[in-house]
C-alpha positions as protocol buffer text, in pm:
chain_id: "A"
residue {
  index: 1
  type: UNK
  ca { x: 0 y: 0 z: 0 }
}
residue {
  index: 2
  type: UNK
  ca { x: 115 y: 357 z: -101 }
}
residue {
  index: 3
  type: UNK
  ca { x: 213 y: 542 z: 218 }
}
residue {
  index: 4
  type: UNK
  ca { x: -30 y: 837 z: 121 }
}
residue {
  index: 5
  type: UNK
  ca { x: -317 y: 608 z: 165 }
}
residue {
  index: 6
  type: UNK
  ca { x: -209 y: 561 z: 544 }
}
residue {
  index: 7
  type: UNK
  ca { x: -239 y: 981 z: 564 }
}
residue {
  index: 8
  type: UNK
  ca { x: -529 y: 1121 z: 398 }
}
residue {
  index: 9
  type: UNK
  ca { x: -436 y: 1462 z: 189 }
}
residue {
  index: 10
  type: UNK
  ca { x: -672 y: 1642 z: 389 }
}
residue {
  index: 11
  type: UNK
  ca { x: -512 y: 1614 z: 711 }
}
residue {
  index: 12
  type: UNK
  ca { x: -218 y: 1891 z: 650 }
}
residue {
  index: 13
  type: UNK
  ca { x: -489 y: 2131 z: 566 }
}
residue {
  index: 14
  type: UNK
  ca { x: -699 y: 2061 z: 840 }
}
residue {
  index: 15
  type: UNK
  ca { x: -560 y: 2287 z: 1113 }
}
residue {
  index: 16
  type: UNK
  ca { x: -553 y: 2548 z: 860 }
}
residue {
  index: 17
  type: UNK
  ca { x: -263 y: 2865 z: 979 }
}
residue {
  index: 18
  type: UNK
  ca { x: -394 y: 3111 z: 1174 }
}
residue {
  index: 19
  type: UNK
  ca { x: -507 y: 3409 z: 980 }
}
residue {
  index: 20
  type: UNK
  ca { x: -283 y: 3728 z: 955 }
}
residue {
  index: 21
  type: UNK
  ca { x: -384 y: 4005 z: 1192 }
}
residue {
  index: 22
  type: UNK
  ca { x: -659 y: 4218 z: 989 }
}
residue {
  index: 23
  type: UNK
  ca { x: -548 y: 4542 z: 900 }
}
residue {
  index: 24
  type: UNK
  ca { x: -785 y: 4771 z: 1036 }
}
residue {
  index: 25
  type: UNK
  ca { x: -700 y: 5065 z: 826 }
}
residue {
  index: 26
  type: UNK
  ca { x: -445 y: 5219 z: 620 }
}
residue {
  index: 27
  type: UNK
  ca { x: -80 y: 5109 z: 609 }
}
residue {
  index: 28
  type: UNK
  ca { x: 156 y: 5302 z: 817 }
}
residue {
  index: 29
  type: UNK
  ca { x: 316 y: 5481 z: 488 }
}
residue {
  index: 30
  type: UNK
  ca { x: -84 y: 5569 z: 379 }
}
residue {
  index: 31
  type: UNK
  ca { x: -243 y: 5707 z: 706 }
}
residue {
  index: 32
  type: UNK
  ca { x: -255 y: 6088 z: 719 }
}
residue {
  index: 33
  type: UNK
  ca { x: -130 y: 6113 z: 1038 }
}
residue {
  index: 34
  type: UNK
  ca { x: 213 y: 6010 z: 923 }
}
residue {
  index: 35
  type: UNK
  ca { x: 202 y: 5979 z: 548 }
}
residue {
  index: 36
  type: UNK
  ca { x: 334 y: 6333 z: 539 }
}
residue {
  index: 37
  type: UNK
  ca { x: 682 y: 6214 z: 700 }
}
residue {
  index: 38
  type: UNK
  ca { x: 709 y: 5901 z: 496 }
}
residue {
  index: 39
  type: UNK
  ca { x: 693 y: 6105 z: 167 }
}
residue {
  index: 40
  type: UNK
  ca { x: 964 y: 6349 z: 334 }
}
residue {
  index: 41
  type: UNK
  ca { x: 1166 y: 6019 z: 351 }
}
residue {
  index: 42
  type: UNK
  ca { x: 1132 y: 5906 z: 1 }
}
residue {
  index: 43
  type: UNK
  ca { x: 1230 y: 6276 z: -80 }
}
residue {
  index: 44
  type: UNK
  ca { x: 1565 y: 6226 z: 87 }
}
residue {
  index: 45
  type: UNK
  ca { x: 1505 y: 6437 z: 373 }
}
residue {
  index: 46
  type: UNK
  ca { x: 1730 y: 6288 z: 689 }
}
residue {
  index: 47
  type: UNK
  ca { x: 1516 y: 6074 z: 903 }
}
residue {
  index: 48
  type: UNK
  ca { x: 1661 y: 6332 z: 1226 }
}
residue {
  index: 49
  type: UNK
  ca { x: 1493 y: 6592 z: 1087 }
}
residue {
  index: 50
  type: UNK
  ca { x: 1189 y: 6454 z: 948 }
}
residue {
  index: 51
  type: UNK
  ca { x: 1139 y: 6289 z: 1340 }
}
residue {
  index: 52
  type: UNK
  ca { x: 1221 y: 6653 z: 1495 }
}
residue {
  index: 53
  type: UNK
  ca { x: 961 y: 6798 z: 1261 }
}
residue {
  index: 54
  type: UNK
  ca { x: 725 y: 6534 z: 1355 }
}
residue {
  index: 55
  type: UNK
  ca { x: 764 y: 6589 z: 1761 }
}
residue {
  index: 56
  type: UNK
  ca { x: 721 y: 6995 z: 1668 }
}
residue {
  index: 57
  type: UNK
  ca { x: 381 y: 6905 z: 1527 }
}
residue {
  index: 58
  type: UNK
  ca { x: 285 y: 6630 z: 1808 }
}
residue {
  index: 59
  type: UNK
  ca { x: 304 y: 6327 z: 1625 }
}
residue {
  index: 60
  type: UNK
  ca { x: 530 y: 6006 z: 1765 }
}
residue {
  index: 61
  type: UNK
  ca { x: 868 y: 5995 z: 1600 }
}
residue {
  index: 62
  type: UNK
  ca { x: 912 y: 5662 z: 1686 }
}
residue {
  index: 63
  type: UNK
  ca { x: 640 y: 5565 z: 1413 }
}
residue {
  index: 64
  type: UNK
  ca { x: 904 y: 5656 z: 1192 }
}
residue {
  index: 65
  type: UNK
  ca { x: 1123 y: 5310 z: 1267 }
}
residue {
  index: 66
  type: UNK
  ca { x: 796 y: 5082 z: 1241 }
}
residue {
  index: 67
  type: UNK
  ca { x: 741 y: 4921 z: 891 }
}
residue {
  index: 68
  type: UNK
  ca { x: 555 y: 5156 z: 640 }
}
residue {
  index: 69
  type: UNK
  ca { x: 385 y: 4850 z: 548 }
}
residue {
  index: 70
  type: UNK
  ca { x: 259 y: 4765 z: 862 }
}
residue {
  index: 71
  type: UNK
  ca { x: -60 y: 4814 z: 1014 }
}
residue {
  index: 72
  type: UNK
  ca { x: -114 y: 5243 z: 1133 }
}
residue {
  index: 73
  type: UNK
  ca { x: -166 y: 5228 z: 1504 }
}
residue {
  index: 74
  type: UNK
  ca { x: -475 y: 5250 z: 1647 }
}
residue {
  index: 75
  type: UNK
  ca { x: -701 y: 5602 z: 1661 }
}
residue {
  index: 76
  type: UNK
  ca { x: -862 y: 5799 z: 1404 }
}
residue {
  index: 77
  type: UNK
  ca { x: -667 y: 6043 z: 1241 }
}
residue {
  index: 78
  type: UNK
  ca { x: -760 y: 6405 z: 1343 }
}
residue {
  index: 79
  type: UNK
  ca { x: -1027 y: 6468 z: 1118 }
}
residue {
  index: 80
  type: UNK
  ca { x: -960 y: 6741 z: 887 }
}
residue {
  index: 81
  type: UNK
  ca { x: -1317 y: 6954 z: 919 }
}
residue {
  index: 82
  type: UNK
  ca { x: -1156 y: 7065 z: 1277 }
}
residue {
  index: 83
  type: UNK
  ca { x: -924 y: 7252 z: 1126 }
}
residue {
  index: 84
  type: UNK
  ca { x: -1168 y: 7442 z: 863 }
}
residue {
  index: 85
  type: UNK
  ca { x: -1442 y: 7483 z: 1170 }
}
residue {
  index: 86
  type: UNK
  ca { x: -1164 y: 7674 z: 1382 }
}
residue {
  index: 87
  type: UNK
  ca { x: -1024 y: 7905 z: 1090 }
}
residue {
  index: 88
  type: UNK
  ca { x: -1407 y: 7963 z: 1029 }
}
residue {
  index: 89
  type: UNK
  ca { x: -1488 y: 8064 z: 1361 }
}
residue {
  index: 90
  type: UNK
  ca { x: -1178 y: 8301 z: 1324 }
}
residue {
  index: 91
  type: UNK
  ca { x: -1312 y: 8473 z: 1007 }
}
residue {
  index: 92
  type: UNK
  ca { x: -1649 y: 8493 z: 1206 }
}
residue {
  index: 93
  type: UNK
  ca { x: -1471 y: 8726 z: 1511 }
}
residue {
  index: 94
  type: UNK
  ca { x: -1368 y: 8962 z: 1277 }
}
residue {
  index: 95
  type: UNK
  ca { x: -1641 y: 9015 z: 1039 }
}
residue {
  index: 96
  type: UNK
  ca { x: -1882 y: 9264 z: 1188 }
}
């Protein structure tokens, strides 16, 4: 008897590998909170600057050493109407 008879074929694919982790959203390189210093990378800017830039404007700068392919952290990404409701609140003071 053929020694595949004693194992069926099914067996190795019956524990099947567990699944990779779902990405949740973007890739590191692709969420707005950092795809800004990624690109600054790929321009050749020095990764020392582009992480001091990033601390100025209160993002983490250890981000930058993760995989851009990798899963973005957790947390939405400020959403961008904040910034358009504040300047438009500004333009309201002033206006008489």
């Amino acid at each position: 008897a053929p020694p595949a008879a004693d194992q069926p074929a099914a067996t190795p694919e019956a524990p099947p590998p567990p699944p990779e982790p779902v990405v949740q959203g973007p890739k590191l390189k692709d969420d707005p909170r950092y795809s800004t210093y990624f690109k600054m990378l790929r321009m050749g800017v020095p990764a020392a600057g582009v992480k001091v830039k990033m601390a100025a404007e209160g993002a983490d700068p250890d981000m930058l050493d993760q995989d851009p392919e990798g899963p973005a952290p957790p947390g939405a990404p400020p959403p961008p109407a904040s910034e358009d409701s504040a300047s438009a609140e500004s333009e309201d003071e002033f206006s008489d």
